[in-house]
Protein backbone atom coordinates (compact mmCIF):
# COMPACT_ATOMS: atom_id res chain seq x y z
CA UNK A 1 0.00 0.00 0.00
CA UNK A 2 1.40 3.40 -0.94
CA UNK A 3 0.73 6.81 0.46
CA UNK A 4 0.82 8.45 -2.97
CA UNK A 5 -1.85 11.05 -3.49
CA UNK A 6 -4.50 10.34 -6.04
CA UNK A 7 -4.90 13.00 -8.72
CA UNK A 8 -7.79 15.35 -8.06
CA UNK A 9 -10.85 14.50 -10.06
CA UNK A 10 -12.30 17.01 -12.47
CA UNK A 11 -14.78 19.38 -10.88
CA UNK A 12 -18.29 18.00 -10.91
CA UNK A 13 -20.94 19.74 -12.96
CA UNK A 14 -22.98 22.21 -10.90
CA UNK A 15 -26.01 20.18 -11.97
CA UNK A 16 -24.58 17.14 -10.20
CA UNK A 17 -24.96 18.79 -6.79
CA UNK A 18 -28.54 18.40 -5.57
CA UNK A 19 -28.15 21.10 -2.92
CA UNK A 20 -27.00 23.65 -5.50
CA UNK A 21 -29.90 22.71 -7.79
CA UNK A 22 -32.43 23.04 -4.97
CA UNK A 23 -31.02 26.43 -4.01
CA UNK A 24 -31.16 27.60 -7.64
CA UNK A 25 -34.80 26.47 -7.94
CA UNK A 26 -35.63 28.22 -4.68
CA UNK A 27 -34.02 31.44 -5.85
CA UNK A 28 -35.92 31.28 -9.15
CA UNK A 29 -39.28 30.83 -7.41
CA UNK A 30 -38.54 33.58 -4.87
CA UNK A 31 -37.48 35.97 -7.66
CA UNK A 32 -40.79 35.27 -9.40
CA UNK A 33 -42.64 36.09 -6.19
CA UNK A 34 -40.63 39.26 -5.57
CA UNK A 35 -41.28 40.52 -9.10
CA UNK A 36 -44.92 41.05 -8.07
CA UNK A 37 -44.04 43.33 -5.15
CA UNK A 38 -42.90 46.45 -7.05
CA UNK A 39 -45.97 46.83 -9.27
CA UNK A 40 -48.18 46.28 -6.20
CA UNK A 41 -46.40 49.12 -4.37
CA UNK A 42 -44.39 46.91 -2.02
CA UNK A 43 -41.00 46.75 -3.73
CA UNK A 44 -39.35 47.67 -0.42
CA UNK A 45 -40.34 44.38 1.24
CA UNK A 46 -37.57 41.84 1.73
CA UNK A 47 -37.89 38.21 0.64
CA UNK A 48 -38.30 37.18 4.29
CA UNK A 49 -41.10 39.71 4.80
CA UNK A 50 -42.90 38.53 1.64
CA UNK A 51 -42.58 34.86 2.57
CA UNK A 52 -43.76 35.67 6.11
CA UNK A 53 -46.86 37.24 4.57
CA UNK A 54 -47.45 34.01 2.63
CA UNK A 55 -47.06 31.91 5.80
CA UNK A 56 -49.57 34.08 7.68
CA UNK A 57 -52.03 33.91 4.80
CA UNK A 58 -51.76 30.12 4.86
CA UNK A 59 -52.55 29.79 8.55
CA UNK A 60 -49.35 30.29 10.54
CA UNK A 61 -50.70 32.72 13.09
CA UNK A 62 -48.16 33.42 15.86
CA UNK A 63 -44.72 34.98 15.91
CA UNK A 64 -43.28 31.84 17.53
CA UNK A 65 -44.70 29.57 14.81
CA UNK A 66 -43.40 31.90 12.11
CA UNK A 67 -39.95 32.10 13.69
CA UNK A 68 -39.72 28.32 13.84
CA UNK A 69 -40.84 27.97 10.25
CA UNK A 70 -38.51 30.67 8.91
CA UNK A 71 -35.53 29.61 11.02
CA UNK A 72 -35.11 32.97 12.78
CA UNK A 73 -35.41 34.11 16.38
CA UNK A 74 -38.76 35.23 17.74
CA UNK A 75 -37.23 38.69 18.22
CA UNK A 76 -36.27 38.89 14.53
CA UNK A 77 -39.71 37.64 13.47
CA UNK A 78 -41.37 40.16 15.76
CA UNK A 79 -39.48 42.93 13.91
CA UNK A 80 -40.52 41.49 10.54
CA UNK A 81 -44.15 41.44 11.66
CA UNK A 82 -43.85 45.03 12.94
CA UNK A 83 -42.82 46.15 9.43
CA UNK A 84 -45.73 44.26 7.88
CA UNK A 85 -48.08 45.83 10.42
CA UNK A 86 -46.69 49.33 9.80
CA UNK A 87 -47.26 48.79 6.07
CA UNK A 88 -50.90 47.97 6.76
CA UNK A 89 -50.56 44.32 5.71
CA UNK A 90 -50.85 42.66 9.11
CA UNK A 91 -52.97 43.01 12.20
CA UNK A 92 -52.22 41.63 15.66
CA UNK A 93 -55.26 40.41 17.57
CA UNK A 94 -55.72 38.83 21.01
CA UNK A 95 -55.11 35.08 20.87
CA UNK A 96 -58.16 33.20 22.10
CA UNK A 97 -56.17 30.21 23.34
CA UNK A 98 -53.12 31.95 24.86
CA UNK A 99 -53.40 35.33 26.57
CA UNK A 100 -49.60 35.75 26.42
CA UNK A 101 -49.49 35.85 22.62
CA UNK A 102 -51.16 37.63 19.75
CA UNK A 103 -52.79 36.04 16.75
CA UNK A 104 -51.58 37.45 13.45
CA UNK A 105 -54.03 38.10 10.65
CA UNK A 106 -53.74 39.73 7.26
CA UNK A 107 -55.56 42.99 6.59
CA UNK A 108 -57.51 43.50 3.37
CA UNK A 109 -54.32 44.85 1.72
CA UNK A 110 -52.39 41.90 3.15
CA UNK A 111 -54.88 39.48 1.59
CA UNK A 112 -54.58 41.30 -1.74
CA UNK A 113 -50.79 41.02 -1.67
CA UNK A 114 -51.01 37.39 -0.49
CA UNK A 115 -53.21 36.61 -3.49
CA UNK A 116 -50.72 38.30 -5.85
CA UNK A 117 -47.81 36.34 -4.34
CA UNK A 118 -49.79 33.09 -4.50
CA UNK A 119 -50.60 33.72 -8.16
CA UNK A 120 -46.91 34.39 -8.86
CA UNK A 121 -46.07 31.08 -7.17
CA UNK A 122 -48.65 29.31 -9.34
CA UNK A 123 -47.13 30.97 -12.42
CA UNK A 124 -43.67 29.73 -11.43
CA UNK A 125 -45.04 26.23 -10.92
CA UNK A 126 -46.78 26.38 -14.32
CA UNK A 127 -43.47 27.37 -15.96
CA UNK A 128 -41.79 24.42 -14.23
CA UNK A 129 -44.57 22.10 -15.41
CA UNK A 130 -44.13 23.38 -18.97
CA UNK A 131 -40.42 22.49 -18.76
CA UNK A 132 -40.66 18.99 -17.30
CA UNK A 133 -44.29 17.87 -17.53
CA UNK A 134 -46.96 17.48 -14.87
CA UNK A 135 -46.09 13.88 -13.96
CA UNK A 136 -42.40 14.67 -13.46
CA UNK A 137 -43.20 17.70 -11.32
CA UNK A 138 -45.62 15.60 -9.25
CA UNK A 139 -42.84 13.07 -8.67
CA UNK A 140 -40.39 15.85 -7.73
CA UNK A 141 -42.94 17.35 -5.32
CA UNK A 142 -43.54 13.98 -3.64
CA UNK A 143 -39.80 13.34 -3.33
CA UNK A 144 -39.16 16.80 -1.87
CA UNK A 145 -42.03 16.41 0.61
CA UNK A 146 -40.77 12.99 1.71
CA UNK A 147 -37.28 14.35 2.31
CA UNK A 148 -38.44 17.62 3.91
CA UNK A 149 -40.76 15.87 6.36
CA UNK A 150 -38.72 12.71 6.93
CA UNK A 151 -36.80 12.05 10.12
CA UNK A 152 -33.59 13.99 10.56
CA UNK A 153 -30.51 12.06 11.67
CA UNK A 154 -29.61 14.65 14.33
CA UNK A 155 -30.52 18.21 15.15
CA UNK A 156 -27.95 20.71 13.86
CA UNK A 157 -25.79 22.37 16.47
CA UNK A 158 -26.62 25.80 15.04
CA UNK A 159 -29.77 27.27 13.60
CA UNK A 160 -29.96 27.05 9.81
CA UNK A 161 -31.27 30.09 7.96
CA UNK A 162 -31.70 30.42 4.23
CA UNK A 163 -31.38 33.87 2.67
CA UNK A 164 -32.40 34.84 -0.83
CA UNK A 165 -30.79 38.27 -0.94
mmCIF file with all atom_site columns, C-alpha atoms in Angstrom:
data_model
loop_
_atom_site.group_PDB
_atom_site.id
_atom_site.type_symbol
_atom_site.label_atom_id
_atom_site.label_alt_id
_atom_site.label_comp_id
_atom_site.label_asym_id
_atom_site.label_entity_id
_atom_site.label_seq_id
_atom_site.pdbx_PDB_ins_code
_atom_site.Cartn_x
_atom_site.Cartn_y
_atom_site.Cartn_z
_atom_site.occupancy
_atom_site.B_iso_or_equiv
_atom_site.pdbx_formal_charge
_atom_site.auth_seq_id
_atom_site.auth_comp_id
_atom_site.auth_asym_id
_atom_site.auth_atom_id
_atom_site.pdbx_PDB_model_num
ATOM 1   C CA . UNK A 1 1   ? 0.000   0.000  0.000   1.00 0.00 ? 1   UNK A CA 1
ATOM 2   C CA . UNK A 1 2   ? 1.397   3.397  -0.944  1.00 0.00 ? 2   UNK A CA 1
ATOM 3   C CA . UNK A 1 3   ? 0.730   6.809  0.458   1.00 0.00 ? 3   UNK A CA 1
ATOM 4   C CA . UNK A 1 4   ? 0.817   8.447  -2.968  1.00 0.00 ? 4   UNK A CA 1
ATOM 5   C CA . UNK A 1 5   ? -1.852  11.049 -3.486  1.00 0.00 ? 5   UNK A CA 1
ATOM 6   C CA . UNK A 1 6   ? -4.496  10.343 -6.040  1.00 0.00 ? 6   UNK A CA 1
ATOM 7   C CA . UNK A 1 7   ? -4.905  13.000 -8.716  1.00 0.00 ? 7   UNK A CA 1
ATOM 8   C CA . UNK A 1 8   ? -7.786  15.352 -8.061  1.00 0.00 ? 8   UNK A CA 1
ATOM 9   C CA . UNK A 1 9   ? -10.846 14.505 -10.060 1.00 0.00 ? 9   UNK A CA 1
ATOM 10  C CA . UNK A 1 10  ? -12.304 17.009 -12.469 1.00 0.00 ? 10  UNK A CA 1
ATOM 11  C CA . UNK A 1 11  ? -14.778 19.380 -10.876 1.00 0.00 ? 11  UNK A CA 1
ATOM 12  C CA . UNK A 1 12  ? -18.294 18.001 -10.911 1.00 0.00 ? 12  UNK A CA 1
ATOM 13  C CA . UNK A 1 13  ? -20.937 19.736 -12.957 1.00 0.00 ? 13  UNK A CA 1
ATOM 14  C CA . UNK A 1 14  ? -22.976 22.211 -10.900 1.00 0.00 ? 14  UNK A CA 1
ATOM 15  C CA . UNK A 1 15  ? -26.014 20.185 -11.971 1.00 0.00 ? 15  UNK A CA 1
ATOM 16  C CA . UNK A 1 16  ? -24.578 17.138 -10.204 1.00 0.00 ? 16  UNK A CA 1
ATOM 17  C CA . UNK A 1 17  ? -24.958 18.792 -6.788  1.00 0.00 ? 17  UNK A CA 1
ATOM 18  C CA . UNK A 1 18  ? -28.540 18.398 -5.567  1.00 0.00 ? 18  UNK A CA 1
ATOM 19  C CA . UNK A 1 19  ? -28.149 21.099 -2.921  1.00 0.00 ? 19  UNK A CA 1
ATOM 20  C CA . UNK A 1 20  ? -27.001 23.645 -5.498  1.00 0.00 ? 20  UNK A CA 1
ATOM 21  C CA . UNK A 1 21  ? -29.895 22.708 -7.791  1.00 0.00 ? 21  UNK A CA 1
ATOM 22  C CA . UNK A 1 22  ? -32.428 23.035 -4.973  1.00 0.00 ? 22  UNK A CA 1
ATOM 23  C CA . UNK A 1 23  ? -31.021 26.434 -4.013  1.00 0.00 ? 23  UNK A CA 1
ATOM 24  C CA . UNK A 1 24  ? -31.162 27.602 -7.641  1.00 0.00 ? 24  UNK A CA 1
ATOM 25  C CA . UNK A 1 25  ? -34.795 26.474 -7.939  1.00 0.00 ? 25  UNK A CA 1
ATOM 26  C CA . UNK A 1 26  ? -35.630 28.218 -4.677  1.00 0.00 ? 26  UNK A CA 1
ATOM 27  C CA . UNK A 1 27  ? -34.022 31.441 -5.848  1.00 0.00 ? 27  UNK A CA 1
ATOM 28  C CA . UNK A 1 28  ? -35.916 31.279 -9.147  1.00 0.00 ? 28  UNK A CA 1
ATOM 29  C CA . UNK A 1 29  ? -39.285 30.835 -7.414  1.00 0.00 ? 29  UNK A CA 1
ATOM 30  C CA . UNK A 1 30  ? -38.540 33.577 -4.866  1.00 0.00 ? 30  UNK A CA 1
ATOM 31  C CA . UNK A 1 31  ? -37.484 35.973 -7.663  1.00 0.00 ? 31  UNK A CA 1
ATOM 32  C CA . UNK A 1 32  ? -40.787 35.268 -9.403  1.00 0.00 ? 32  UNK A CA 1
ATOM 33  C CA . UNK A 1 33  ? -42.645 36.095 -6.194  1.00 0.00 ? 33  UNK A CA 1
ATOM 34  C CA . UNK A 1 34  ? -40.631 39.257 -5.568  1.00 0.00 ? 34  UNK A CA 1
ATOM 35  C CA . UNK A 1 35  ? -41.277 40.519 -9.104  1.00 0.00 ? 35  UNK A CA 1
ATOM 36  C CA . UNK A 1 36  ? -44.919 41.052 -8.067  1.00 0.00 ? 36  UNK A CA 1
ATOM 37  C CA . UNK A 1 37  ? -44.040 43.332 -5.150  1.00 0.00 ? 37  UNK A CA 1
ATOM 38  C CA . UNK A 1 38  ? -42.902 46.449 -7.048  1.00 0.00 ? 38  UNK A CA 1
ATOM 39  C CA . UNK A 1 39  ? -45.972 46.827 -9.270  1.00 0.00 ? 39  UNK A CA 1
ATOM 40  C CA . UNK A 1 40  ? -48.181 46.281 -6.199  1.00 0.00 ? 40  UNK A CA 1
ATOM 41  C CA . UNK A 1 41  ? -46.401 49.121 -4.370  1.00 0.00 ? 41  UNK A CA 1
ATOM 42  C CA . UNK A 1 42  ? -44.392 46.906 -2.023  1.00 0.00 ? 42  UNK A CA 1
ATOM 43  C CA . UNK A 1 43  ? -40.997 46.752 -3.731  1.00 0.00 ? 43  UNK A CA 1
ATOM 44  C CA . UNK A 1 44  ? -39.352 47.669 -0.417  1.00 0.00 ? 44  UNK A CA 1
ATOM 45  C CA . UNK A 1 45  ? -40.342 44.384 1.241   1.00 0.00 ? 45  UNK A CA 1
ATOM 46  C CA . UNK A 1 46  ? -37.569 41.845 1.727   1.00 0.00 ? 46  UNK A CA 1
ATOM 47  C CA . UNK A 1 47  ? -37.888 38.207 0.639   1.00 0.00 ? 47  UNK A CA 1
ATOM 48  C CA . UNK A 1 48  ? -38.300 37.180 4.291   1.00 0.00 ? 48  UNK A CA 1
ATOM 49  C CA . UNK A 1 49  ? -41.098 39.708 4.797   1.00 0.00 ? 49  UNK A CA 1
ATOM 50  C CA . UNK A 1 50  ? -42.897 38.527 1.640   1.00 0.00 ? 50  UNK A CA 1
ATOM 51  C CA . UNK A 1 51  ? -42.580 34.860 2.573   1.00 0.00 ? 51  UNK A CA 1
ATOM 52  C CA . UNK A 1 52  ? -43.760 35.673 6.106   1.00 0.00 ? 52  UNK A CA 1
ATOM 53  C CA . UNK A 1 53  ? -46.865 37.236 4.571   1.00 0.00 ? 53  UNK A CA 1
ATOM 54  C CA . UNK A 1 54  ? -47.446 34.006 2.635   1.00 0.00 ? 54  UNK A CA 1
ATOM 55  C CA . UNK A 1 55  ? -47.056 31.910 5.804   1.00 0.00 ? 55  UNK A CA 1
ATOM 56  C CA . UNK A 1 56  ? -49.575 34.078 7.676   1.00 0.00 ? 56  UNK A CA 1
ATOM 57  C CA . UNK A 1 57  ? -52.027 33.910 4.799   1.00 0.00 ? 57  UNK A CA 1
ATOM 58  C CA . UNK A 1 58  ? -51.758 30.122 4.864   1.00 0.00 ? 58  UNK A CA 1
ATOM 59  C CA . UNK A 1 59  ? -52.552 29.794 8.550   1.00 0.00 ? 59  UNK A CA 1
ATOM 60  C CA . UNK A 1 60  ? -49.352 30.289 10.537  1.00 0.00 ? 60  UNK A CA 1
ATOM 61  C CA . UNK A 1 61  ? -50.703 32.722 13.094  1.00 0.00 ? 61  UNK A CA 1
ATOM 62  C CA . UNK A 1 62  ? -48.164 33.422 15.859  1.00 0.00 ? 62  UNK A CA 1
ATOM 63  C CA . UNK A 1 63  ? -44.715 34.978 15.911  1.00 0.00 ? 63  UNK A CA 1
ATOM 64  C CA . UNK A 1 64  ? -43.285 31.841 17.531  1.00 0.00 ? 64  UNK A CA 1
ATOM 65  C CA . UNK A 1 65  ? -44.697 29.568 14.811  1.00 0.00 ? 65  UNK A CA 1
ATOM 66  C CA . UNK A 1 66  ? -43.403 31.903 12.112  1.00 0.00 ? 66  UNK A CA 1
ATOM 67  C CA . UNK A 1 67  ? -39.952 32.105 13.691  1.00 0.00 ? 67  UNK A CA 1
ATOM 68  C CA . UNK A 1 68  ? -39.719 28.316 13.845  1.00 0.00 ? 68  UNK A CA 1
ATOM 69  C CA . UNK A 1 69  ? -40.844 27.975 10.247  1.00 0.00 ? 69  UNK A CA 1
ATOM 70  C CA . UNK A 1 70  ? -38.510 30.672 8.912   1.00 0.00 ? 70  UNK A CA 1
ATOM 71  C CA . UNK A 1 71  ? -35.531 29.612 11.024  1.00 0.00 ? 71  UNK A CA 1
ATOM 72  C CA . UNK A 1 72  ? -35.115 32.966 12.775  1.00 0.00 ? 72  UNK A CA 1
ATOM 73  C CA . UNK A 1 73  ? -35.411 34.107 16.376  1.00 0.00 ? 73  UNK A CA 1
ATOM 74  C CA . UNK A 1 74  ? -38.761 35.228 17.743  1.00 0.00 ? 74  UNK A CA 1
ATOM 75  C CA . UNK A 1 75  ? -37.235 38.686 18.223  1.00 0.00 ? 75  UNK A CA 1
ATOM 76  C CA . UNK A 1 76  ? -36.273 38.885 14.534  1.00 0.00 ? 76  UNK A CA 1
ATOM 77  C CA . UNK A 1 77  ? -39.712 37.642 13.471  1.00 0.00 ? 77  UNK A CA 1
ATOM 78  C CA . UNK A 1 78  ? -41.373 40.162 15.759  1.00 0.00 ? 78  UNK A CA 1
ATOM 79  C CA . UNK A 1 79  ? -39.480 42.931 13.911  1.00 0.00 ? 79  UNK A CA 1
ATOM 80  C CA . UNK A 1 80  ? -40.521 41.494 10.536  1.00 0.00 ? 80  UNK A CA 1
ATOM 81  C CA . UNK A 1 81  ? -44.152 41.442 11.660  1.00 0.00 ? 81  UNK A CA 1
ATOM 82  C CA . UNK A 1 82  ? -43.848 45.027 12.936  1.00 0.00 ? 82  UNK A CA 1
ATOM 83  C CA . UNK A 1 83  ? -42.821 46.150 9.435   1.00 0.00 ? 83  UNK A CA 1
ATOM 84  C CA . UNK A 1 84  ? -45.734 44.264 7.884   1.00 0.00 ? 84  UNK A CA 1
ATOM 85  C CA . UNK A 1 85  ? -48.081 45.826 10.425  1.00 0.00 ? 85  UNK A CA 1
ATOM 86  C CA . UNK A 1 86  ? -46.691 49.330 9.800   1.00 0.00 ? 86  UNK A CA 1
ATOM 87  C CA . UNK A 1 87  ? -47.263 48.788 6.069   1.00 0.00 ? 87  UNK A CA 1
ATOM 88  C CA . UNK A 1 88  ? -50.898 47.968 6.765   1.00 0.00 ? 88  UNK A CA 1
ATOM 89  C CA . UNK A 1 89  ? -50.565 44.318 5.715   1.00 0.00 ? 89  UNK A CA 1
ATOM 90  C CA . UNK A 1 90  ? -50.845 42.659 9.106   1.00 0.00 ? 90  UNK A CA 1
ATOM 91  C CA . UNK A 1 91  ? -52.974 43.013 12.203  1.00 0.00 ? 91  UNK A CA 1
ATOM 92  C CA . UNK A 1 92  ? -52.220 41.625 15.662  1.00 0.00 ? 92  UNK A CA 1
ATOM 93  C CA . UNK A 1 93  ? -55.260 40.405 17.574  1.00 0.00 ? 93  UNK A CA 1
ATOM 94  C CA . UNK A 1 94  ? -55.719 38.832 21.009  1.00 0.00 ? 94  UNK A CA 1
ATOM 95  C CA . UNK A 1 95  ? -55.109 35.083 20.868  1.00 0.00 ? 95  UNK A CA 1
ATOM 96  C CA . UNK A 1 96  ? -58.162 33.201 22.100  1.00 0.00 ? 96  UNK A CA 1
ATOM 97  C CA . UNK A 1 97  ? -56.172 30.212 23.342  1.00 0.00 ? 97  UNK A CA 1
ATOM 98  C CA . UNK A 1 98  ? -53.123 31.949 24.860  1.00 0.00 ? 98  UNK A CA 1
ATOM 99  C CA . UNK A 1 99  ? -53.396 35.331 26.575  1.00 0.00 ? 99  UNK A CA 1
ATOM 100 C CA . UNK A 1 100 ? -49.596 35.752 26.415  1.00 0.00 ? 100 UNK A CA 1
ATOM 101 C CA . UNK A 1 101 ? -49.491 35.847 22.618  1.00 0.00 ? 101 UNK A CA 1
ATOM 102 C CA . UNK A 1 102 ? -51.157 37.628 19.754  1.00 0.00 ? 102 UNK A CA 1
ATOM 103 C CA . UNK A 1 103 ? -52.787 36.039 16.748  1.00 0.00 ? 103 UNK A CA 1
ATOM 104 C CA . UNK A 1 104 ? -51.576 37.449 13.455  1.00 0.00 ? 104 UNK A CA 1
ATOM 105 C CA . UNK A 1 105 ? -54.031 38.102 10.648  1.00 0.00 ? 105 UNK A CA 1
ATOM 106 C CA . UNK A 1 106 ? -53.736 39.734 7.255   1.00 0.00 ? 106 UNK A CA 1
ATOM 107 C CA . UNK A 1 107 ? -55.557 42.986 6.593   1.00 0.00 ? 107 UNK A CA 1
ATOM 108 C CA . UNK A 1 108 ? -57.511 43.498 3.366   1.00 0.00 ? 108 UNK A CA 1
ATOM 109 C CA . UNK A 1 109 ? -54.318 44.851 1.718   1.00 0.00 ? 109 UNK A CA 1
ATOM 110 C CA . UNK A 1 110 ? -52.392 41.905 3.150   1.00 0.00 ? 110 UNK A CA 1
ATOM 111 C CA . UNK A 1 111 ? -54.876 39.483 1.589   1.00 0.00 ? 111 UNK A CA 1
ATOM 112 C CA . UNK A 1 112 ? -54.584 41.300 -1.740  1.00 0.00 ? 112 UNK A CA 1
ATOM 113 C CA . UNK A 1 113 ? -50.791 41.025 -1.671  1.00 0.00 ? 113 UNK A CA 1
ATOM 114 C CA . UNK A 1 114 ? -51.014 37.395 -0.486  1.00 0.00 ? 114 UNK A CA 1
ATOM 115 C CA . UNK A 1 115 ? -53.210 36.613 -3.490  1.00 0.00 ? 115 UNK A CA 1
ATOM 116 C CA . UNK A 1 116 ? -50.720 38.301 -5.849  1.00 0.00 ? 116 UNK A CA 1
ATOM 117 C CA . UNK A 1 117 ? -47.812 36.341 -4.345  1.00 0.00 ? 117 UNK A CA 1
ATOM 118 C CA . UNK A 1 118 ? -49.794 33.093 -4.497  1.00 0.00 ? 118 UNK A CA 1
ATOM 119 C CA . UNK A 1 119 ? -50.602 33.722 -8.158  1.00 0.00 ? 119 UNK A CA 1
ATOM 120 C CA . UNK A 1 120 ? -46.914 34.389 -8.858  1.00 0.00 ? 120 UNK A CA 1
ATOM 121 C CA . UNK A 1 121 ? -46.065 31.082 -7.171  1.00 0.00 ? 121 UNK A CA 1
ATOM 122 C CA . UNK A 1 122 ? -48.649 29.308 -9.340  1.00 0.00 ? 122 UNK A CA 1
ATOM 123 C CA . UNK A 1 123 ? -47.134 30.975 -12.418 1.00 0.00 ? 123 UNK A CA 1
ATOM 124 C CA . UNK A 1 124 ? -43.669 29.733 -11.427 1.00 0.00 ? 124 UNK A CA 1
ATOM 125 C CA . UNK A 1 125 ? -45.044 26.234 -10.924 1.00 0.00 ? 125 UNK A CA 1
ATOM 126 C CA . UNK A 1 126 ? -46.778 26.381 -14.318 1.00 0.00 ? 126 UNK A CA 1
ATOM 127 C CA . UNK A 1 127 ? -43.474 27.367 -15.958 1.00 0.00 ? 127 UNK A CA 1
ATOM 128 C CA . UNK A 1 128 ? -41.794 24.415 -14.232 1.00 0.00 ? 128 UNK A CA 1
ATOM 129 C CA . UNK A 1 129 ? -44.572 22.097 -15.410 1.00 0.00 ? 129 UNK A CA 1
ATOM 130 C CA . UNK A 1 130 ? -44.128 23.385 -18.967 1.00 0.00 ? 130 UNK A CA 1
ATOM 131 C CA . UNK A 1 131 ? -40.423 22.490 -18.764 1.00 0.00 ? 131 UNK A CA 1
ATOM 132 C CA . UNK A 1 132 ? -40.662 18.988 -17.299 1.00 0.00 ? 132 UNK A CA 1
ATOM 133 C CA . UNK A 1 133 ? -44.294 17.868 -17.526 1.00 0.00 ? 133 UNK A CA 1
ATOM 134 C CA . UNK A 1 134 ? -46.961 17.477 -14.873 1.00 0.00 ? 134 UNK A CA 1
ATOM 135 C CA . UNK A 1 135 ? -46.089 13.879 -13.962 1.00 0.00 ? 135 UNK A CA 1
ATOM 136 C CA . UNK A 1 136 ? -42.402 14.668 -13.455 1.00 0.00 ? 136 UNK A CA 1
ATOM 137 C CA . UNK A 1 137 ? -43.199 17.698 -11.318 1.00 0.00 ? 137 UNK A CA 1
ATOM 138 C CA . UNK A 1 138 ? -45.622 15.604 -9.249  1.00 0.00 ? 138 UNK A CA 1
ATOM 139 C CA . UNK A 1 139 ? -42.837 13.068 -8.666  1.00 0.00 ? 139 UNK A CA 1
ATOM 140 C CA . UNK A 1 140 ? -40.395 15.849 -7.729  1.00 0.00 ? 140 UNK A CA 1
ATOM 141 C CA . UNK A 1 141 ? -42.943 17.350 -5.318  1.00 0.00 ? 141 UNK A CA 1
ATOM 142 C CA . UNK A 1 142 ? -43.541 13.978 -3.638  1.00 0.00 ? 142 UNK A CA 1
ATOM 143 C CA . UNK A 1 143 ? -39.801 13.338 -3.331  1.00 0.00 ? 143 UNK A CA 1
ATOM 144 C CA . UNK A 1 144 ? -39.158 16.802 -1.871  1.00 0.00 ? 144 UNK A CA 1
ATOM 145 C CA . UNK A 1 145 ? -42.029 16.414 0.606   1.00 0.00 ? 145 UNK A CA 1
ATOM 146 C CA . UNK A 1 146 ? -40.766 12.994 1.706   1.00 0.00 ? 146 UNK A CA 1
ATOM 147 C CA . UNK A 1 147 ? -37.281 14.354 2.314   1.00 0.00 ? 147 UNK A CA 1
ATOM 148 C CA . UNK A 1 148 ? -38.443 17.622 3.911   1.00 0.00 ? 148 UNK A CA 1
ATOM 149 C CA . UNK A 1 149 ? -40.758 15.874 6.361   1.00 0.00 ? 149 UNK A CA 1
ATOM 150 C CA . UNK A 1 150 ? -38.718 12.714 6.926   1.00 0.00 ? 150 UNK A CA 1
ATOM 151 C CA . UNK A 1 151 ? -36.799 12.046 10.120  1.00 0.00 ? 151 UNK A CA 1
ATOM 152 C CA . UNK A 1 152 ? -33.589 13.994 10.564  1.00 0.00 ? 152 UNK A CA 1
ATOM 153 C CA . UNK A 1 153 ? -30.510 12.064 11.671  1.00 0.00 ? 153 UNK A CA 1
ATOM 154 C CA . UNK A 1 154 ? -29.606 14.650 14.329  1.00 0.00 ? 154 UNK A CA 1
ATOM 155 C CA . UNK A 1 155 ? -30.515 18.209 15.146  1.00 0.00 ? 155 UNK A CA 1
ATOM 156 C CA . UNK A 1 156 ? -27.953 20.712 13.862  1.00 0.00 ? 156 UNK A CA 1
ATOM 157 C CA . UNK A 1 157 ? -25.794 22.373 16.475  1.00 0.00 ? 157 UNK A CA 1
ATOM 158 C CA . UNK A 1 158 ? -26.617 25.797 15.036  1.00 0.00 ? 158 UNK A CA 1
ATOM 159 C CA . UNK A 1 159 ? -29.771 27.268 13.598  1.00 0.00 ? 159 UNK A CA 1
ATOM 160 C CA . UNK A 1 160 ? -29.960 27.052 9.810   1.00 0.00 ? 160 UNK A CA 1
ATOM 161 C CA . UNK A 1 161 ? -31.272 30.093 7.961   1.00 0.00 ? 161 UNK A CA 1
ATOM 162 C CA . UNK A 1 162 ? -31.699 30.420 4.229   1.00 0.00 ? 162 UNK A CA 1
ATOM 163 C CA . UNK A 1 163 ? -31.378 33.871 2.672   1.00 0.00 ? 163 UNK A CA 1
ATOM 164 C CA . UNK A 1 164 ? -32.401 34.845 -0.833  1.00 0.00 ? 164 UNK A CA 1
ATOM 165 C CA . UNK A 1 165 ? -30.792 38.272 -0.942  1.00 0.00 ? 165 UNK A CA 1
#
